[in-house]
């Protein structure tokens, strides 16, 4: 049985990387990824619990985040985590056959999000409710995205600030007890 040699693996990888770099930079996707990375870094540097797990293939649900039409290209998707909330995130580079650069974020936690759908001739079409940020047409799109993240971080902080027993938020449940100092007086018992 044949298999690839180490040299052919390296050549194939380099060819695929060059192909995607050219395609994605031509659509504006590589710049959008860099801008998104920096926007999230700025929020994290302020001490907020935010992360994004971006993958180079779309989840099936991302195609239902934009209104259905002809010709949609969504090369990347991921899970945006704000505290313990998980949002589906994607960037579309083509919608209804036209070039675009749209950042789509599910409106609700993707683990609990319901779908709106239509049944037509035994075919069910779902739609994941999403907020859309037009990175090409709106110079404030990334700021609006950041403000939405900050809104959720603030809401999570209010809950945490009013949780004296440490039982209302998942990250509080795994906290370790405080270490006792050797200088403390032993209890009489």
Tab-separated table of C-alpha atoms in Angstrom:
chain	number	residue	atom	x	y	z
A	1	UNK	CA	0.000	0.000	0.000
A	2	UNK	CA	1.364	3.426	-0.922
A	3	UNK	CA	1.716	6.354	1.450
A	4	UNK	CA	3.204	9.812	1.331
A	5	UNK	CA	6.880	10.364	2.043
A	6	UNK	CA	8.015	12.990	4.555
A	7	UNK	CA	9.103	15.230	1.643
A	8	UNK	CA	5.770	14.859	-0.145
A	9	UNK	CA	3.917	15.600	3.103
A	10	UNK	CA	5.935	18.797	3.542
A	11	UNK	CA	5.373	19.809	-0.106
A	12	UNK	CA	1.630	19.156	0.122
A	13	UNK	CA	1.365	21.114	3.376
A	14	UNK	CA	3.265	24.079	1.930
A	15	UNK	CA	1.098	24.067	-1.217
A	16	UNK	CA	-2.131	23.963	0.832
A	17	UNK	CA	-0.917	26.688	3.182
A	18	UNK	CA	0.041	28.956	0.252
A	19	UNK	CA	-3.325	28.303	-1.426
A	20	UNK	CA	-5.307	29.243	1.704
A	21	UNK	CA	-3.090	32.242	2.513
A	22	UNK	CA	-3.705	33.708	-0.963
A	23	UNK	CA	-7.418	32.897	-0.976
A	24	UNK	CA	-8.078	34.141	2.554
A	25	UNK	CA	-5.953	37.290	2.290
A	26	UNK	CA	-7.687	38.172	-0.992
A	27	UNK	CA	-11.088	37.974	0.741
A	28	UNK	CA	-9.908	39.987	3.756
A	29	UNK	CA	-10.250	36.990	6.069
A	30	UNK	CA	-6.623	36.940	7.263
A	31	UNK	CA	-6.799	40.621	8.261
A	32	UNK	CA	-10.156	40.009	9.963
A	33	UNK	CA	-8.626	37.139	11.965
A	34	UNK	CA	-5.736	39.368	13.066
A	35	UNK	CA	-8.112	42.177	14.060
A	36	UNK	CA	-10.339	39.722	15.948
A	37	UNK	CA	-7.322	38.315	17.778
A	38	UNK	CA	-6.212	41.779	18.878
A	39	UNK	CA	-9.752	42.811	19.893
A	40	UNK	CA	-10.073	39.769	22.155
A	41	UNK	CA	-6.567	40.277	23.550
A	42	UNK	CA	-7.473	43.856	24.553
A	43	UNK	CA	-10.500	42.586	26.492
A	44	UNK	CA	-8.483	39.807	28.155
A	45	UNK	CA	-5.803	42.284	29.217
A	46	UNK	CA	-8.486	44.034	31.264
A	47	UNK	CA	-8.918	40.805	33.253
A	48	UNK	CA	-12.026	39.437	31.539
A	49	UNK	CA	-12.487	35.710	30.960
A	50	UNK	CA	-12.833	35.515	27.163
A	51	UNK	CA	-11.422	33.019	24.683
A	52	UNK	CA	-12.060	31.886	21.127
A	53	UNK	CA	-11.405	28.441	19.737
A	54	UNK	CA	-11.293	29.059	15.984
A	55	UNK	CA	-11.070	26.154	13.559
A	56	UNK	CA	-10.509	26.137	9.827
A	57	UNK	CA	-13.732	24.422	8.930
A	58	UNK	CA	-17.306	25.554	9.443
A	59	UNK	CA	-19.690	23.891	11.852
A	60	UNK	CA	-22.903	22.898	10.072
A	61	UNK	CA	-24.956	25.368	12.115
A	62	UNK	CA	-23.011	28.431	10.915
A	63	UNK	CA	-24.727	28.279	7.535
A	64	UNK	CA	-28.037	28.962	9.250
A	65	UNK	CA	-26.773	32.093	11.021
A	66	UNK	CA	-27.235	34.247	7.896
A	67	UNK	CA	-30.468	34.394	5.895
A	68	UNK	CA	-30.538	31.537	3.404
A	69	UNK	CA	-29.700	32.384	-0.152
A	70	UNK	CA	-27.568	31.295	-3.040
A	71	UNK	CA	-23.837	31.014	-2.589
A	72	UNK	CA	-22.469	31.205	0.939
A	73	UNK	CA	-18.826	30.716	1.892
A	74	UNK	CA	-17.875	30.332	5.548
A	75	UNK	CA	-14.241	29.171	5.740
A	76	UNK	CA	-13.845	29.344	9.537
A	77	UNK	CA	-15.934	28.978	12.658
A	78	UNK	CA	-15.388	28.520	16.336
A	79	UNK	CA	-16.672	28.775	19.865
A	80	UNK	CA	-16.437	32.133	21.626
A	81	UNK	CA	-16.391	31.604	25.392
A	82	UNK	CA	-17.282	34.450	27.744
A	83	UNK	CA	-17.031	33.080	31.260
A	84	UNK	CA	-19.074	29.911	31.010
A	85	UNK	CA	-21.214	31.102	28.080
A	86	UNK	CA	-20.457	29.462	24.713
A	87	UNK	CA	-21.362	31.273	21.502
A	88	UNK	CA	-21.041	29.960	17.973
A	89	UNK	CA	-18.905	32.328	15.895
A	90	UNK	CA	-18.123	32.371	12.183
A	91	UNK	CA	-16.830	34.661	9.479
A	92	UNK	CA	-18.573	34.564	6.102
A	93	UNK	CA	-16.672	35.732	3.022
A	94	UNK	CA	-19.520	35.264	0.540
A	95	UNK	CA	-23.289	35.631	1.015
A	96	UNK	CA	-25.956	35.412	-1.682
A	97	UNK	CA	-23.162	35.164	-4.239
A	98	UNK	CA	-21.565	38.489	-3.227
A	99	UNK	CA	-18.230	39.036	-1.485
A	100	UNK	CA	-18.594	40.086	2.132
A	101	UNK	CA	-16.822	39.887	5.455
A	102	UNK	CA	-19.462	39.193	8.095
A	103	UNK	CA	-18.716	38.193	11.647
A	104	UNK	CA	-21.646	36.119	12.925
A	105	UNK	CA	-22.139	35.373	16.628
A	106	UNK	CA	-25.036	33.301	17.945
A	107	UNK	CA	-27.477	35.362	19.964
A	108	UNK	CA	-27.663	32.807	22.764
A	109	UNK	CA	-25.419	30.183	24.355
A	110	UNK	CA	-25.092	27.617	21.579
A	111	UNK	CA	-25.492	24.756	24.061
A	112	UNK	CA	-29.021	25.917	24.903
A	113	UNK	CA	-30.051	27.815	21.782
A	114	UNK	CA	-33.290	26.787	20.209
A	115	UNK	CA	-33.738	27.010	16.480
A	116	UNK	CA	-36.398	28.532	14.336
A	117	UNK	CA	-37.225	26.403	11.357
A	118	UNK	CA	-39.475	25.740	8.422
A	119	UNK	CA	-40.643	22.403	7.115
A	120	UNK	CA	-41.187	22.256	3.385
A	121	UNK	CA	-41.747	18.993	1.532
A	122	UNK	CA	-40.276	16.883	4.366
A	123	UNK	CA	-37.180	19.111	4.533
A	124	UNK	CA	-36.444	21.023	7.753
A	125	UNK	CA	-34.424	24.243	7.451
A	126	UNK	CA	-33.236	25.676	10.756
A	127	UNK	CA	-32.004	29.156	11.553
A	128	UNK	CA	-29.680	29.911	14.457
A	129	UNK	CA	-30.456	33.416	15.690
A	130	UNK	CA	-27.318	35.511	15.398
A	131	UNK	CA	-25.868	38.980	15.662
A	132	UNK	CA	-24.101	40.005	12.451
A	133	UNK	CA	-21.185	42.436	12.335
A	134	UNK	CA	-20.312	43.699	8.839
A	135	UNK	CA	-16.514	43.987	8.966
A	136	UNK	CA	-16.347	45.415	5.419
A	137	UNK	CA	-19.208	47.881	5.503
A	138	UNK	CA	-19.150	49.150	9.122
A	139	UNK	CA	-15.941	50.686	10.478
A	140	UNK	CA	-17.335	50.284	14.029
A	141	UNK	CA	-18.259	46.597	13.639
A	142	UNK	CA	-15.400	45.333	15.799
A	143	UNK	CA	-16.141	47.947	18.496
A	144	UNK	CA	-19.785	46.811	18.545
A	145	UNK	CA	-18.589	43.204	18.866
A	146	UNK	CA	-16.280	44.153	21.765
A	147	UNK	CA	-19.080	46.061	23.521
A	148	UNK	CA	-21.307	42.973	23.315
A	149	UNK	CA	-18.577	40.846	24.918
A	150	UNK	CA	-18.025	43.450	27.646
A	151	UNK	CA	-21.785	43.511	28.329
A	152	UNK	CA	-21.740	39.774	28.996
A	153	UNK	CA	-18.581	40.033	31.129
A	154	UNK	CA	-20.261	42.725	33.255
A	155	UNK	CA	-23.398	40.633	33.705
A	156	UNK	CA	-21.274	37.658	34.787
A	157	UNK	CA	-19.437	39.912	37.286
A	158	UNK	CA	-22.721	41.065	38.867
A	159	UNK	CA	-23.698	37.426	39.416
A	160	UNK	CA	-20.270	36.605	40.864
A	161	UNK	CA	-20.356	39.661	43.159
A	162	UNK	CA	-23.668	38.485	44.643
A	163	UNK	CA	-22.628	34.884	45.190
A	164	UNK	CA	-21.304	34.806	48.780
A	165	UNK	CA	-21.578	31.023	48.968
A	166	UNK	CA	-19.736	30.449	45.678
A	167	UNK	CA	-22.534	28.271	44.285
A	168	UNK	CA	-24.056	30.279	41.426
A	169	UNK	CA	-21.325	30.086	38.792
A	170	UNK	CA	-19.537	26.951	37.559
A	171	UNK	CA	-16.014	28.326	38.004
A	172	UNK	CA	-16.771	29.052	41.673
A	173	UNK	CA	-17.641	25.409	42.371
A	174	UNK	CA	-14.096	24.190	41.725
A	175	UNK	CA	-12.330	26.737	43.961
A	176	UNK	CA	-9.895	25.306	46.473
A	177	UNK	CA	-10.250	26.154	50.152
A	178	UNK	CA	-7.905	28.808	51.508
A	179	UNK	CA	-4.589	27.537	52.820
A	180	UNK	CA	-4.258	27.939	56.579
A	181	UNK	CA	-1.214	29.732	57.847
A	182	UNK	CA	1.186	28.027	60.253
A	183	UNK	CA	0.924	31.186	62.353
A	184	UNK	CA	-2.749	30.584	63.113
A	185	UNK	CA	-3.587	29.393	66.578
A	186	UNK	CA	-4.680	25.780	66.715
A	187	UNK	CA	-8.301	25.373	67.634
A	188	UNK	CA	-9.152	23.880	70.997
A	189	UNK	CA	-11.074	20.771	70.646
